[in-house]
Amino acid sequence: MQFTIQRNRLADSVNHVMRAVSSRTTIPILTGIKIVATEDGITFTGSDSDISIESYIPVEENGDKLIDMVQPGGIVLNARFFGDIVRKLPKDTVEMKVEDSRQVLIRSGKAEFYLNGLDHKEYPLLPQVSDETVFSMPGNLLKTLIRQTVFAVSTSEIRPILTGVNWHIENGSLTCVATDSHRLAMKTSPVDLPENESYQTVIPGKSLTELSKILDDNDQPVNIFITDNQVLFKTKNIHFYSRRLEGNYPDTSRLIPAEYKTNIVLEGKLFNDAIDRASLLAREERNNVVKLTSLEGNMIEISSNTPEIGHVSEQIPIHSLEGEALNISFSAKYMMEALRAVEGNEITVSFTGAMRPFIIKSVEDPTILQLILPVRTA
Amino acid sequence: MQFTIQRNRLADSVNHVMRAVSSRTTIPILTGIKIVATEDGITFTGSDSDISIESYIPVEENGDKLIDMVQPGGIVLNARFFGDIVRKLPKDTVEMKVEDSRQVLIRSGKAEFYLNGLDHKEYPLLPQVSDETVFSMPGNLLKTLIRQTVFAVSTSEIRPILTGVNWHIENGSLTCVATDSHRLAMKTSPVDLPENESYQTVIPGKSLTELSKILDDNDQPVNIFITDNQVLFKTKNIHFYSRRLEGNYPDTSRLIPAEYKTNIVLEGKLFNDAIDRASLLAREERNNVVKLTSLEGNMIEISSNTPEIGHVSEQIPIHSLEGEALNISFSAKYMMEALRAVEGNEITVSFTGAMRPFIIKSVEDPTILQLILPVRTA
């Protein structure tokens, strides 16, 4: 293997595939990045067996020569050292060459590194995914879907299925649901699939978070393939594989109340900032609980009380209140995360009683719903 | 105590004095900030008994009214909660009022906090420092003195005196020295004192680091007072007290070689970057050792070798070499920290043998000297 490559492109690819490399793997070769060079381009691969990422650099792109390929071949290089080296190389181009006994020369300007490599044929094969596109969506929409749901997955391994986001496609619509059993985030989006096709899969939250970091924030399409135990996200030069979580995702549809006793409409940012302040004195508590009380004249009060520290209250105006008076306590953390996901200027919060789940929606965007279970207080 | 104050000024003062507050103190009241309001202004105090910081806000400054003082008085408030609250208040002004049983109302807009306070009379008294100015220097010069020396203090408590920087004033000149016994940093600066006055004190590195973060980067004077066991740095509105370290600082003057066998002159940034790259493969080692070898034709080679990972070498041009050929190994970390402190474009490195300390100086700035002990290698 021998080639000269643009350093920036090499650095991007190495940064992308490193997201899948874990230093805690029990399979030594997986601490490395696999590099395979052909006449057409170079593929970089990183994997921790949950996530695998391939990044491809073509020899030529849009008329620009990115690689000068002297000799195809392959090698596996330690991800951490290789990544550090690439980041600090002095010049804009890099020469790489596999020498005897898998020593790899990395040269840029007058700096010459020799890294010990491993045989790329010993690197585990990635899952085979058939080439039938399931569906496609713009990268920025996919990032939004992830951002608005993934924060609500469970961080506990007691019910592993809840550490993933449930993706369900039916009637030409994708519904993403995440819940840790104290709150739930749901987002729907139309997809370009025939109405009679349906799919269901649970994707680990960690995979989606990493995917989201790699995707560019533009409308370039991402093709999504679902197989028996893998999901593959394909962009022009990146293949992102995630394993699927096994097991049945709970039926969450019944959690969402059908009717409400109280509806309030208010400005999201004002609400968020008041909760943020009220939570300052409550954060020592595990659940960081604040209280919402309705007042006369389209006002509510947000308050919290921790006797050994102090108490706080703030009145904020709301746009409207319909139905019964309110007095409810909930986790400030959950509410602020829900408000960040909903992101509308004007939001609706709908309650069915002090101990029943309530939901938060954007007045402007009906595709996103957040649900929170209240907290019982004295 | 009752007043209304500009939030930004309050936030600045709280941030400054919080630098002295430790959550790990064994004296509960020291987790708080003392607030004392008089007709003229308000003094905030934080202390961990090693460092004490006072920040003062006058009622009026340059014709601007900063405080509306209703009732003088005092209180101690938990530093962490108070700091968080001040940072997140909604409006530009804040009202504070001590109510019954030391509950303190903090109100901004519609947000009302009540924090439990403690009696300010129980707060430990700060050391008394006499008012005779020892000397004064511009704040930005003081910051430079600190930055160029403090990184070289010892982090080990085996010889506590080495965790401080030795300040020695003699013949109208201040010399600051820090050493961890593997390397040494020295900076000199003229001071406005009579030639026959001399002072010597060792100031904890941690104190100087915190002081440096508080000082503005301008030439406003800082007055420095040295007493038996304290040093006080005074700016217009801030008093920064540090305890002095007890014990005799070692005589470091003999460490600095009087003559050299090899002198090289080269560009600091080029040198630093090559060492940074060479250290990438050496960082697993405790000392992060790289090797410098002189070559023919005004070139040197920086290299390192870790057999299980790989090796690296880079040749860089130098401006000149006088004296014997070189082959010496040293800590890349120490060298990079020394080069960052010297900060000159053109630097001189002077050697007296592979196992003798060598020094790094700036060609442009003779007031700063760095010394490093080489490492013995196979």
Coordinates of C-alpha atoms in Angstrom, one line a residue, chain A residues 78 80-81 84-86 88-90 103 108 110-117 273 276-284 299 306-316, chain B residues 78 80-81 84-86 88-90 103 108 110-117 273 276-284 299 306-316:
Chain A
N78 CA -3.8 2.0 16.2
R80 CA -5.5 6.8 18.9
F81 CA -1.9 7.2 17.7
D84 CA -3.1 12.2 17.0
I85 CA -0.4 12.0 14.2
V86 CA -2.8 13.0 11.4
K88 CA -0.6 17.3 14.0
L89 CA 1.1 16.7 10.6
P90 CA 2.9 19.8 9.4
Q103 CA 5.7 -0.9 9.5
S108 CA 4.4 15.0 5.8
K110 CA 10.2 16.6 7.1
A111 CA 8.2 14.6 9.7
E112 CA 8.4 10.9 9.4
F113 CA 6.4 8.5 11.6
Y114 CA 6.7 4.7 11.5
L115 CA 3.7 3.0 13.1
N116 CA 3.5 -0.7 13.7
G117 CA 0.5 -2.0 11.8
D273 CA -36.0 30.1 32.2
D276 CA -34.2 26.8 35.4
R277 CA -34.1 29.4 38.2
A278 CA -36.5 27.5 40.4
S279 CA -34.4 24.3 40.0
L280 CA -31.3 26.1 41.4
L281 CA -32.3 25.4 45.0
A282 CA -33.7 22.0 44.2
R283 CA -30.8 20.3 42.5
E284 CA -29.5 18.6 45.6
M299 CA -50.5 33.8 35.5
T306 CA -35.5 23.0 50.1
P307 CA -35.9 23.9 53.8
E308 CA -32.2 23.7 54.6
I309 CA -31.2 26.0 51.7
G310 CA -34.1 28.3 51.0
H311 CA -37.0 28.6 48.6
V312 CA -37.8 30.4 45.3
S313 CA -40.9 31.4 43.5
E314 CA -41.5 33.2 40.2
Q315 CA -44.7 34.3 38.5
I316 CA -44.9 34.3 34.8
Chain B
N78 CA -23.8 29.8 50.6
R80 CA -22.5 28.0 45.3
F81 CA -26.2 28.6 45.5
D84 CA -25.8 30.2 40.6
I85 CA -28.7 32.4 41.4
V86 CA -26.9 35.6 40.5
K88 CA -29.4 33.3 36.2
L89 CA -31.3 36.3 37.4
P90 CA -33.7 37.7 34.8
Q103 CA -33.5 34.7 55.5
S108 CA -34.9 40.4 40.2
K110 CA -40.7 38.5 39.2
A111 CA -38.2 36.0 40.5
E112 CA -37.9 35.8 44.3
F113 CA -35.3 33.7 46.1
Y114 CA -35.1 33.3 49.8
L115 CA -31.7 31.9 50.9
N116 CA -30.8 30.9 54.4
G117 CA -27.9 33.1 55.6
D273 CA 5.9 21.8 16.8
D276 CA 5.0 18.1 19.9
R277 CA 4.9 15.6 17.0
A278 CA 7.8 13.5 18.3
S279 CA 6.1 13.2 21.7
L280 CA 3.0 11.7 20.2
L281 CA 4.4 8.2 20.2
A282 CA 6.3 8.7 23.5
R283 CA 3.4 9.8 25.7
E284 CA 2.8 6.4 27.2
M299 CA 20.0 21.0 10.9
T306 CA 8.7 3.3 21.5
P307 CA 9.3 -0.1 20.1
E308 CA 5.9 -1.5 20.7
I309 CA 4.2 1.4 18.9
G310 CA 6.6 2.9 16.4
H311 CA 9.2 5.6 16.0
V312 CA 9.2 9.2 14.6
S313 CA 11.9 11.6 13.5
E314 CA 11.9 15.1 12.0
Q315 CA 14.7 17.3 10.8
I316 CA 14.4 21.0 11.2

